[in-house]
PDB file of C-alpha atoms in Angstrom:
ATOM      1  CA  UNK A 110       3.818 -48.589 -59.939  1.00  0.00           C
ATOM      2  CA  UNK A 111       7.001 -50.805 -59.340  1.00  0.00           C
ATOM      3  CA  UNK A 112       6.658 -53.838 -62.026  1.00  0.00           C
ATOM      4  CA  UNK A 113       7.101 -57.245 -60.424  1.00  0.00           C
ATOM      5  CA  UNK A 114      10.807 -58.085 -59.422  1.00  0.00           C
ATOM      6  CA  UNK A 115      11.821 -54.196 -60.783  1.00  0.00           C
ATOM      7  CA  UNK A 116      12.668 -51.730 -57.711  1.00  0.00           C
ATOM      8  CA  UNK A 117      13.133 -48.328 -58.988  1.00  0.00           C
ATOM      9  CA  UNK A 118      15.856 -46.096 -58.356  1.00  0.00           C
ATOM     10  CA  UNK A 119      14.212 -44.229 -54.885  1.00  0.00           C
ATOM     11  CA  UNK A 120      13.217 -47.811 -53.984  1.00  0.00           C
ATOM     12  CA  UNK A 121      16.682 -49.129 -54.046  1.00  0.00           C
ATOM     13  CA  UNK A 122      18.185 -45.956 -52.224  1.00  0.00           C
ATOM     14  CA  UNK A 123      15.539 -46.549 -49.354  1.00  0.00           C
ATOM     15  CA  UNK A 124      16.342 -50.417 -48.937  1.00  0.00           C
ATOM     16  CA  UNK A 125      20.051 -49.857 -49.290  1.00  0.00           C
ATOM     17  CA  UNK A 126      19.701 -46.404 -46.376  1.00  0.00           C
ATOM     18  CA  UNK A 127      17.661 -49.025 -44.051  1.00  0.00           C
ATOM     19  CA  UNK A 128      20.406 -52.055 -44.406  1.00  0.00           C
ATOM     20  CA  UNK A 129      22.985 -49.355 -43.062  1.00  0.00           C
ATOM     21  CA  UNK A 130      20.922 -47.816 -40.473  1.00  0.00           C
ATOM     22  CA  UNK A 131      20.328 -51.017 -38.955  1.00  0.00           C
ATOM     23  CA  UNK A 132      23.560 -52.023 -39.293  1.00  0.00           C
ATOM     24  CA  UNK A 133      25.046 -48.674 -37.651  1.00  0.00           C
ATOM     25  CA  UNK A 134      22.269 -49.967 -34.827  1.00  0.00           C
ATOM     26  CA  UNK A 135      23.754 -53.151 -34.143  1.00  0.00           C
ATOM     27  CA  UNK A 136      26.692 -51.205 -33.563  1.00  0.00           C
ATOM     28  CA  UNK A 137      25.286 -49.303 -31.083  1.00  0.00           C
ATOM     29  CA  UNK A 138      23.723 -52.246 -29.688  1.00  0.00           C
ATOM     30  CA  UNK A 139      26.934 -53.987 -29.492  1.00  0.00           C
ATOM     31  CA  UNK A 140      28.728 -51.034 -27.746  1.00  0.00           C
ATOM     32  CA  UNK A 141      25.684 -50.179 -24.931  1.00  0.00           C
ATOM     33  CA  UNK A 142      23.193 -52.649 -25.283  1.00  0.00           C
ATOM     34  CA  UNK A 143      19.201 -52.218 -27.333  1.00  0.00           C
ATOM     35  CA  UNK A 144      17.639 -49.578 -24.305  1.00  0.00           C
ATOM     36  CA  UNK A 145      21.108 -47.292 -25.377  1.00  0.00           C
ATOM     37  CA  UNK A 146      19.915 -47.312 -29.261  1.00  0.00           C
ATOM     38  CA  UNK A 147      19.140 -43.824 -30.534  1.00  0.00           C
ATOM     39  CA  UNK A 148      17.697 -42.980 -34.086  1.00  0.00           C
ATOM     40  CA  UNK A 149      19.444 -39.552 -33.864  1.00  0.00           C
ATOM     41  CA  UNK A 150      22.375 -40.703 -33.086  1.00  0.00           C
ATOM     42  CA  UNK A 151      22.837 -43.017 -35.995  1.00  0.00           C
ATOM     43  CA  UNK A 152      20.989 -40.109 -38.762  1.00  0.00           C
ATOM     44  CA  UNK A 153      24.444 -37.954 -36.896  1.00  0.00           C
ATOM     45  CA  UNK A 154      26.896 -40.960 -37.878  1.00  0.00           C
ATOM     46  CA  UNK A 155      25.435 -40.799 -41.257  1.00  0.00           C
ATOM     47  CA  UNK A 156      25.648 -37.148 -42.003  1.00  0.00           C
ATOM     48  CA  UNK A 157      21.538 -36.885 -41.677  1.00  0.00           C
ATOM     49  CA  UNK A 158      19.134 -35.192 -39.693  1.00  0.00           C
ATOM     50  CA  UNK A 159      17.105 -36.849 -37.174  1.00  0.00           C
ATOM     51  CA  UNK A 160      13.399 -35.389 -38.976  1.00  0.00           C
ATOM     52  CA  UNK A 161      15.063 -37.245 -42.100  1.00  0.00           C
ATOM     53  CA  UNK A 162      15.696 -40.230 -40.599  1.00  0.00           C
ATOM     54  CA  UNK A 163      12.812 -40.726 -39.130  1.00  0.00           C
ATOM     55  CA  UNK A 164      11.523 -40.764 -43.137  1.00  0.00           C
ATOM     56  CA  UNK A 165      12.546 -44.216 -43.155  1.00  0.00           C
ATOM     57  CA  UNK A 166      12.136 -45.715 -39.569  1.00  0.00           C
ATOM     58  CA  UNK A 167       8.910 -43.649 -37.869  1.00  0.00           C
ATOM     59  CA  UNK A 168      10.881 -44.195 -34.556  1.00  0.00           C
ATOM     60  CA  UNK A 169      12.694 -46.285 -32.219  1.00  0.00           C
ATOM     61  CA  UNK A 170      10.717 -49.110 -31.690  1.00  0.00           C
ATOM     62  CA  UNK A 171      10.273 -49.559 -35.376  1.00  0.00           C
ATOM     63  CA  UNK A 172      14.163 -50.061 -35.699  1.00  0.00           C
ATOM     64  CA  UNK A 173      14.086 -52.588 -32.887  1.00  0.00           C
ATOM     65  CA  UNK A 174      11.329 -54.489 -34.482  1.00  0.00           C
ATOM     66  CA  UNK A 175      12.988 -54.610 -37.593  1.00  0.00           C
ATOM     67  CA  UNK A 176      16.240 -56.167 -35.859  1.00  0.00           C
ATOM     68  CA  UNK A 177      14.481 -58.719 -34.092  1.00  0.00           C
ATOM     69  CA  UNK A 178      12.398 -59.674 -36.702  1.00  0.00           C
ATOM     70  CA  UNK A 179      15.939 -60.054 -38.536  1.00  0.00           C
ATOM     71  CA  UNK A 180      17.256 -62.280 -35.541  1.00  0.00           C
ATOM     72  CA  UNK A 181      14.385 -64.462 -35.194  1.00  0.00           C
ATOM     73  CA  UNK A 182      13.977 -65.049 -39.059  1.00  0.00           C
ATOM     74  CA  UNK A 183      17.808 -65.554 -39.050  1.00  0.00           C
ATOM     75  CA  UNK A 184      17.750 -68.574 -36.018  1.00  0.00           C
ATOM     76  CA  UNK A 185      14.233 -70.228 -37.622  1.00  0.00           C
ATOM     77  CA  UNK A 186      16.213 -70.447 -41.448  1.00  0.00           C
ATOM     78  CA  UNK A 187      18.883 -71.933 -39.661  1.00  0.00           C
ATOM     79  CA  UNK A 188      17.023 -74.725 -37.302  1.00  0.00           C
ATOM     80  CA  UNK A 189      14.838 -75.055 -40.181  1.00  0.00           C
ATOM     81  CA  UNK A 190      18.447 -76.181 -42.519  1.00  0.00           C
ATOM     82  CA  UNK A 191      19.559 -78.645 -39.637  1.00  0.00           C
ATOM     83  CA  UNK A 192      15.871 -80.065 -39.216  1.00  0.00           C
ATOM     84  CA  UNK A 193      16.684 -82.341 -42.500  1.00  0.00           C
ATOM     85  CA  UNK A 194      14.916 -85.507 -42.834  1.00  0.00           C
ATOM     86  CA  UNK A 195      16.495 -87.845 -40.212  1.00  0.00           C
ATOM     87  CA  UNK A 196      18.053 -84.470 -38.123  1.00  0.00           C
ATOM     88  CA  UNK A 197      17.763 -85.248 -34.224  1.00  0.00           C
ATOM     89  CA  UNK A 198      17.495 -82.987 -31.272  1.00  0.00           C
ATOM     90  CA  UNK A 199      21.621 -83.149 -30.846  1.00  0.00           C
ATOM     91  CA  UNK A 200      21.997 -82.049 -34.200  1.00  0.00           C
ATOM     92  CA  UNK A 201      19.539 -78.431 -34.168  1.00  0.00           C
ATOM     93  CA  UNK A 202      21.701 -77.829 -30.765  1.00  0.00           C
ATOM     94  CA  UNK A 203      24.028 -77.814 -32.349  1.00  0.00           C
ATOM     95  CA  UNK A 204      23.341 -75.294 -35.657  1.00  0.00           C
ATOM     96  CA  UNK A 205      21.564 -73.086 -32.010  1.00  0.00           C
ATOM     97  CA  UNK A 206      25.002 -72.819 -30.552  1.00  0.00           C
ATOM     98  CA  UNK A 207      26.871 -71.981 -33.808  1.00  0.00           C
ATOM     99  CA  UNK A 208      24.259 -69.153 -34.509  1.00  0.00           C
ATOM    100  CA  UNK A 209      24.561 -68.164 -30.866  1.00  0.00           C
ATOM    101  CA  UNK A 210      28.188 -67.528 -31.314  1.00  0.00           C
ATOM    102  CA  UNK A 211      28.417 -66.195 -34.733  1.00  0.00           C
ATOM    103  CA  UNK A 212      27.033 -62.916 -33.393  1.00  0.00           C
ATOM    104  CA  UNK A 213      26.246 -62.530 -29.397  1.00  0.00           C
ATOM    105  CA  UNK A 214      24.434 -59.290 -29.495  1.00  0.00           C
ATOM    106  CA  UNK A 215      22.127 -60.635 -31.913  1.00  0.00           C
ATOM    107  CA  UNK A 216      21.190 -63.610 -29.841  1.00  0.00           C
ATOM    108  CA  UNK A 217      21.451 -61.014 -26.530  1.00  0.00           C
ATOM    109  CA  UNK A 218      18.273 -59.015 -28.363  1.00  0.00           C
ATOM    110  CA  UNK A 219      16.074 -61.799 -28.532  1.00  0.00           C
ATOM    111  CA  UNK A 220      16.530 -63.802 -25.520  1.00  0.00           C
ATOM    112  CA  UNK A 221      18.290 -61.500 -23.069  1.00  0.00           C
ATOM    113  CA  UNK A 222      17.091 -58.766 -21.215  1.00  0.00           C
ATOM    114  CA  UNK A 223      13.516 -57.081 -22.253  1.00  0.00           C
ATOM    115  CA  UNK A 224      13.951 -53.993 -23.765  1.00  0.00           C
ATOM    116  CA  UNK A 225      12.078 -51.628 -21.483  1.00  0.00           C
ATOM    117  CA  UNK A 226       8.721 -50.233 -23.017  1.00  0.00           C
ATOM    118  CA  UNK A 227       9.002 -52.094 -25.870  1.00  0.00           C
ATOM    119  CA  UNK A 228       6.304 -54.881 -27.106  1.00  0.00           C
ATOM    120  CA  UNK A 229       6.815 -56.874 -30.037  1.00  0.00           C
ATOM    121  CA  UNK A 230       3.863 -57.196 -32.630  1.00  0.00           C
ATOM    122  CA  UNK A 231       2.268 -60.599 -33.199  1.00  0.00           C
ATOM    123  CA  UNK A 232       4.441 -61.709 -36.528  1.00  0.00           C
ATOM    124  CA  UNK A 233       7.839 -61.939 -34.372  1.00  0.00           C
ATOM    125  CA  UNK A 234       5.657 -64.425 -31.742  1.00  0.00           C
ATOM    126  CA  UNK A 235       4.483 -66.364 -35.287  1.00  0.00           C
ATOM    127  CA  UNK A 236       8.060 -66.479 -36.071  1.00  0.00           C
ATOM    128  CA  UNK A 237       9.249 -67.633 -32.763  1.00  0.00           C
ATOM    129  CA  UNK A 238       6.911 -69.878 -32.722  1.00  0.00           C
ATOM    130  CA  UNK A 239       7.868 -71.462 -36.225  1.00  0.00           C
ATOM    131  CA  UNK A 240      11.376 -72.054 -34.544  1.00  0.00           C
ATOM    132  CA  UNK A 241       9.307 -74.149 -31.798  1.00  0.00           C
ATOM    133  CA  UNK A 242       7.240 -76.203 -34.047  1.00  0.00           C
ATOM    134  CA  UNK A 243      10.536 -77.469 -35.832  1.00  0.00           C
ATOM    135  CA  UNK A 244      12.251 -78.763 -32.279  1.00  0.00           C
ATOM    136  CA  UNK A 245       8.599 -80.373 -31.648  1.00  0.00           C
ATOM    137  CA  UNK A 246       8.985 -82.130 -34.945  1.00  0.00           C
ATOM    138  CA  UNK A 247      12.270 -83.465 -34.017  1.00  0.00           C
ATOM    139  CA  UNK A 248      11.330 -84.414 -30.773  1.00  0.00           C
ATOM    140  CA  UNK A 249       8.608 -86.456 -31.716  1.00  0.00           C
ATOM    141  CA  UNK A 250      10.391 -87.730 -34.154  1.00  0.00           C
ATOM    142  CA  UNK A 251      12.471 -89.431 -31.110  1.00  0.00           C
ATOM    143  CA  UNK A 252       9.904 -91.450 -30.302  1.00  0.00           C
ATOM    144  CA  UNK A 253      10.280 -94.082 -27.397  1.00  0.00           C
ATOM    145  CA  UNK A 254      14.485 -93.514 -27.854  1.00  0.00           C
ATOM    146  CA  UNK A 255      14.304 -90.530 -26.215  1.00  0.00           C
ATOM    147  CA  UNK A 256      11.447 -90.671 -24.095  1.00  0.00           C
ATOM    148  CA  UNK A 257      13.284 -93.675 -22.398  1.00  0.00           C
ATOM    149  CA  UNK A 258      13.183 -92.599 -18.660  1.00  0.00           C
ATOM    150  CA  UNK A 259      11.032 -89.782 -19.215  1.00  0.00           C
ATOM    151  CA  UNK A 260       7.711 -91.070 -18.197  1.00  0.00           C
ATOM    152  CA  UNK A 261       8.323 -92.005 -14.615  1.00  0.00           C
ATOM    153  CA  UNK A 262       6.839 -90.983 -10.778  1.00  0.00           C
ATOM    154  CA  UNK A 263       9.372 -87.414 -11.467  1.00  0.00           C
ATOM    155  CA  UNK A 264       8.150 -87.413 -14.805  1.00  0.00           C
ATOM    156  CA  UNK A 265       4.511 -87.226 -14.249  1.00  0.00           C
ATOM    157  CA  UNK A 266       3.545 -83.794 -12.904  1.00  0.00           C
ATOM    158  CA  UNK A 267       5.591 -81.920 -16.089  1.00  0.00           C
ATOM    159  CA  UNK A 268       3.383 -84.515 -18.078  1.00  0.00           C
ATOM    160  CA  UNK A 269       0.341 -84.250 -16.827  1.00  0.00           C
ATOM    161  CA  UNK A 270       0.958 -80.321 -16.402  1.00  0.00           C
ATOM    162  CA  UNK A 271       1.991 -79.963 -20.196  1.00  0.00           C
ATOM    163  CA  UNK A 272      -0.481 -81.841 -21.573  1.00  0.00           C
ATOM    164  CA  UNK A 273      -3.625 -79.158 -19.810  1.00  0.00           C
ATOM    165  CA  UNK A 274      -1.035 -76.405 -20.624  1.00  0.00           C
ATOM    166  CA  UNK A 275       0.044 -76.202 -24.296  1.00  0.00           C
ATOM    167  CA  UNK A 276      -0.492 -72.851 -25.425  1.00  0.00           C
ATOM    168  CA  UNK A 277       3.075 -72.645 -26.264  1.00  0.00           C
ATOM    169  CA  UNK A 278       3.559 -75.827 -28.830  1.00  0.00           C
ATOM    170  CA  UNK A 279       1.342 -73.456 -30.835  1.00  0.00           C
ATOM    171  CA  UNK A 280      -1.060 -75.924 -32.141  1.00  0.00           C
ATOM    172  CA  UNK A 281       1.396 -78.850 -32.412  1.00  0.00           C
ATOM    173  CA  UNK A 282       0.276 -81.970 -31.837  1.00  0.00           C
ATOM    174  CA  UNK A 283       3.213 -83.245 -30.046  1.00  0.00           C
ATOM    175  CA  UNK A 284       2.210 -86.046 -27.128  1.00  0.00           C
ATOM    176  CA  UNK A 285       3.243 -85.138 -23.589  1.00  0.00           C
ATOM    177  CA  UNK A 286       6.670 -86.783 -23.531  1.00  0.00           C
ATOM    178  CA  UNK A 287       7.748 -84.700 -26.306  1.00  0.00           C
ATOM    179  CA  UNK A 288       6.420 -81.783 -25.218  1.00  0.00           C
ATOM    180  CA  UNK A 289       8.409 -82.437 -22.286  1.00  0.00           C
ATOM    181  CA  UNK A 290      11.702 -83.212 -24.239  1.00  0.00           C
ATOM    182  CA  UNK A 291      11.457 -79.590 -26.503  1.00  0.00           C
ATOM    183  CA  UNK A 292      10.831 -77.684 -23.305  1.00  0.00           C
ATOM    184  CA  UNK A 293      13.611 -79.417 -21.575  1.00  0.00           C
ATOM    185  CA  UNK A 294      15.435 -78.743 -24.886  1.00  0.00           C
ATOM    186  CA  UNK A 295      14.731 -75.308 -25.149  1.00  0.00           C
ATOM    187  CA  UNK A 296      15.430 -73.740 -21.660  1.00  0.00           C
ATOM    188  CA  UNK A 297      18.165 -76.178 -20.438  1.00  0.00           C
ATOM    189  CA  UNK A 298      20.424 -75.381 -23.150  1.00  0.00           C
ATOM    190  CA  UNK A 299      19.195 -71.594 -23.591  1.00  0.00           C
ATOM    191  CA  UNK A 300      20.473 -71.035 -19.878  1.00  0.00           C
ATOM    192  CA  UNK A 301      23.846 -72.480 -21.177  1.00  0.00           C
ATOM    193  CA  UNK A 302      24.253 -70.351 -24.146  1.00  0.00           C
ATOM    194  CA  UNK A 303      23.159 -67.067 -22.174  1.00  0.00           C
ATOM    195  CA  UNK A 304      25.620 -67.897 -19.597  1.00  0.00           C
ATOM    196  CA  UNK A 305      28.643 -68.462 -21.970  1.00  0.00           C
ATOM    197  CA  UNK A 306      28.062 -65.602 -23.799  1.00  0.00           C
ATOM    198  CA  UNK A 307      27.606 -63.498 -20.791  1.00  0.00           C
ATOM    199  CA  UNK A 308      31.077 -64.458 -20.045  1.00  0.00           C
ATOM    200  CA  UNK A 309      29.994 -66.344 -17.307  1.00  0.00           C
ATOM    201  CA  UNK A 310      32.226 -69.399 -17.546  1.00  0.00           C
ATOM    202  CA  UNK A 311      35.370 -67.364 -17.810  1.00  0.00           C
ATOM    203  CA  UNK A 312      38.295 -68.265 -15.866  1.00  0.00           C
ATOM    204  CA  UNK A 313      36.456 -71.767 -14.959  1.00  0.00           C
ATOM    205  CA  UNK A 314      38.585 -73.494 -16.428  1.00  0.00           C
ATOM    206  CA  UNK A 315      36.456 -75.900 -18.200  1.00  0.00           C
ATOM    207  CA  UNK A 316      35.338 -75.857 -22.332  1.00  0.00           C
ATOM    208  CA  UNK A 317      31.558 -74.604 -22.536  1.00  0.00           C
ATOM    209  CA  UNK A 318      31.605 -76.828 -25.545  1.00  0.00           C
ATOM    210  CA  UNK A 319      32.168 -79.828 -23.622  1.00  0.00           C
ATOM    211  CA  UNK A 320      29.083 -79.012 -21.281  1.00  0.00           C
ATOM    212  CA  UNK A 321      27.096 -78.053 -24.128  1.00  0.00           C
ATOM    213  CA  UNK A 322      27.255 -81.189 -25.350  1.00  0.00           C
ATOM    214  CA  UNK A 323      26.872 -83.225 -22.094  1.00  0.00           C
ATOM    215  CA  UNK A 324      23.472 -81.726 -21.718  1.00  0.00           C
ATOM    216  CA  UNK A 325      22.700 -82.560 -25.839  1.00  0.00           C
ATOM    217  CA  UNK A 326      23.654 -85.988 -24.371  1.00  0.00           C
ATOM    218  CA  UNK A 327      21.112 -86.211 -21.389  1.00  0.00           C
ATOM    219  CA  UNK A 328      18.600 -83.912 -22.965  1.00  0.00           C
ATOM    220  CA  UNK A 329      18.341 -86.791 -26.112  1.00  0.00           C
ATOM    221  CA  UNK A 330      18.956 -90.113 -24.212  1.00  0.00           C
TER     222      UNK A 330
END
């Protein structure tokens, strides 16, 4: 038995062998995108057979979870540091687009294409939805600031369609409006990120930045 806050030698050898399998994934990842990854590929980068491999990841889909549960745990720490006491909308946009851009292919395996045949297990959706919750907080938080504008003829059928349709806030309590303002929040600038990242803006000849912010802008009155 492993004493409390001991690992033993094996224990070590096994957590340090997983760290560089996954991070011999990403690489593949990076290179031909998740549906490309191949366990026996990496255990033949690492001098290892694929039976032995598979001692530590029991397949494919196992390594994949394992990286997206990574991603997702990596984005909800960070919105989680910019939700501070006082943090606004603008402000976890922000700290989204600097973890966006600090690695692509990570934010590509969570929020770009599906990874055919694959189906995540319920923690990553608890996760996920953790990352929600804290962009409900904030945009309650807003109050009538934000919602200025929001509650108008336009307005109404989102309103009335999110408050019989909330599966999604995951229990929050958030009223309508702000329900409205994280959804608006969260796919708005999520189709601006996976655009710029995608390359999509090159040769435009314009500063994603700049737009990124305009919409931070309208999106928090």
């Amino acid at each position: 038995m492993t004493v409390a806050g001991k690992e033993t030698p094996r224990e070590r050898y096994r957590a340090q062998l997983r760290a560089e399998v996954k991070e011999r994934a990403w690489e593949q990842i990076a290179a031909a995108g998740a549906p490309g990854l191949s366990l026996n590929a990496i255990a033949k980068q690492m001098g290892m057979s694929g039976p032995a491999l598979y001692r530590y990841f029991a397949g494919r889909d196992e390594l994949i979870t394992e990286l997206i549960r990574d991603a997702y745990r990596s984005l909800a720490d960070t919105v989680r540091t910019a939700a501070l006491p006082g943090a606004d909308l603008a402000q976890l946009g922000r700290a989204m687009r600097a973890w966006a851009l600090d690695d692509p292919q990570r934010y590509f395996l969570i929020y770009g294409t599906p990874v055919p045949g694959y189906h995540a297990p319920d923690d990553i959706t608890e996760i996920a939805s953790e990352i929600m919750r804290w962009l409900l907080e904030a945009a309650e938080s807003e109050g009538a600031a934000a919602s200025a504008g929001a509650d108008t003829s336009v307005d109404a059928p989102l309103l009335t369609h999110l408050a019989e349709h909330r599966q999604w806030a995951a229990g929050h309590p958030a009223s309508p409006p702000a329900l409205r303002r994280a959804l608006l929040f969260w796919t708005r600038l999520h189709g601006i990120l996976s655009l710029e990242l995608a390359g999509h803006f090159t040769g435009m000849e314009f500063d994603p930045a700049e737009l990124y912010e305009n919409e931070l802008r309208h999106l928090t009155g």
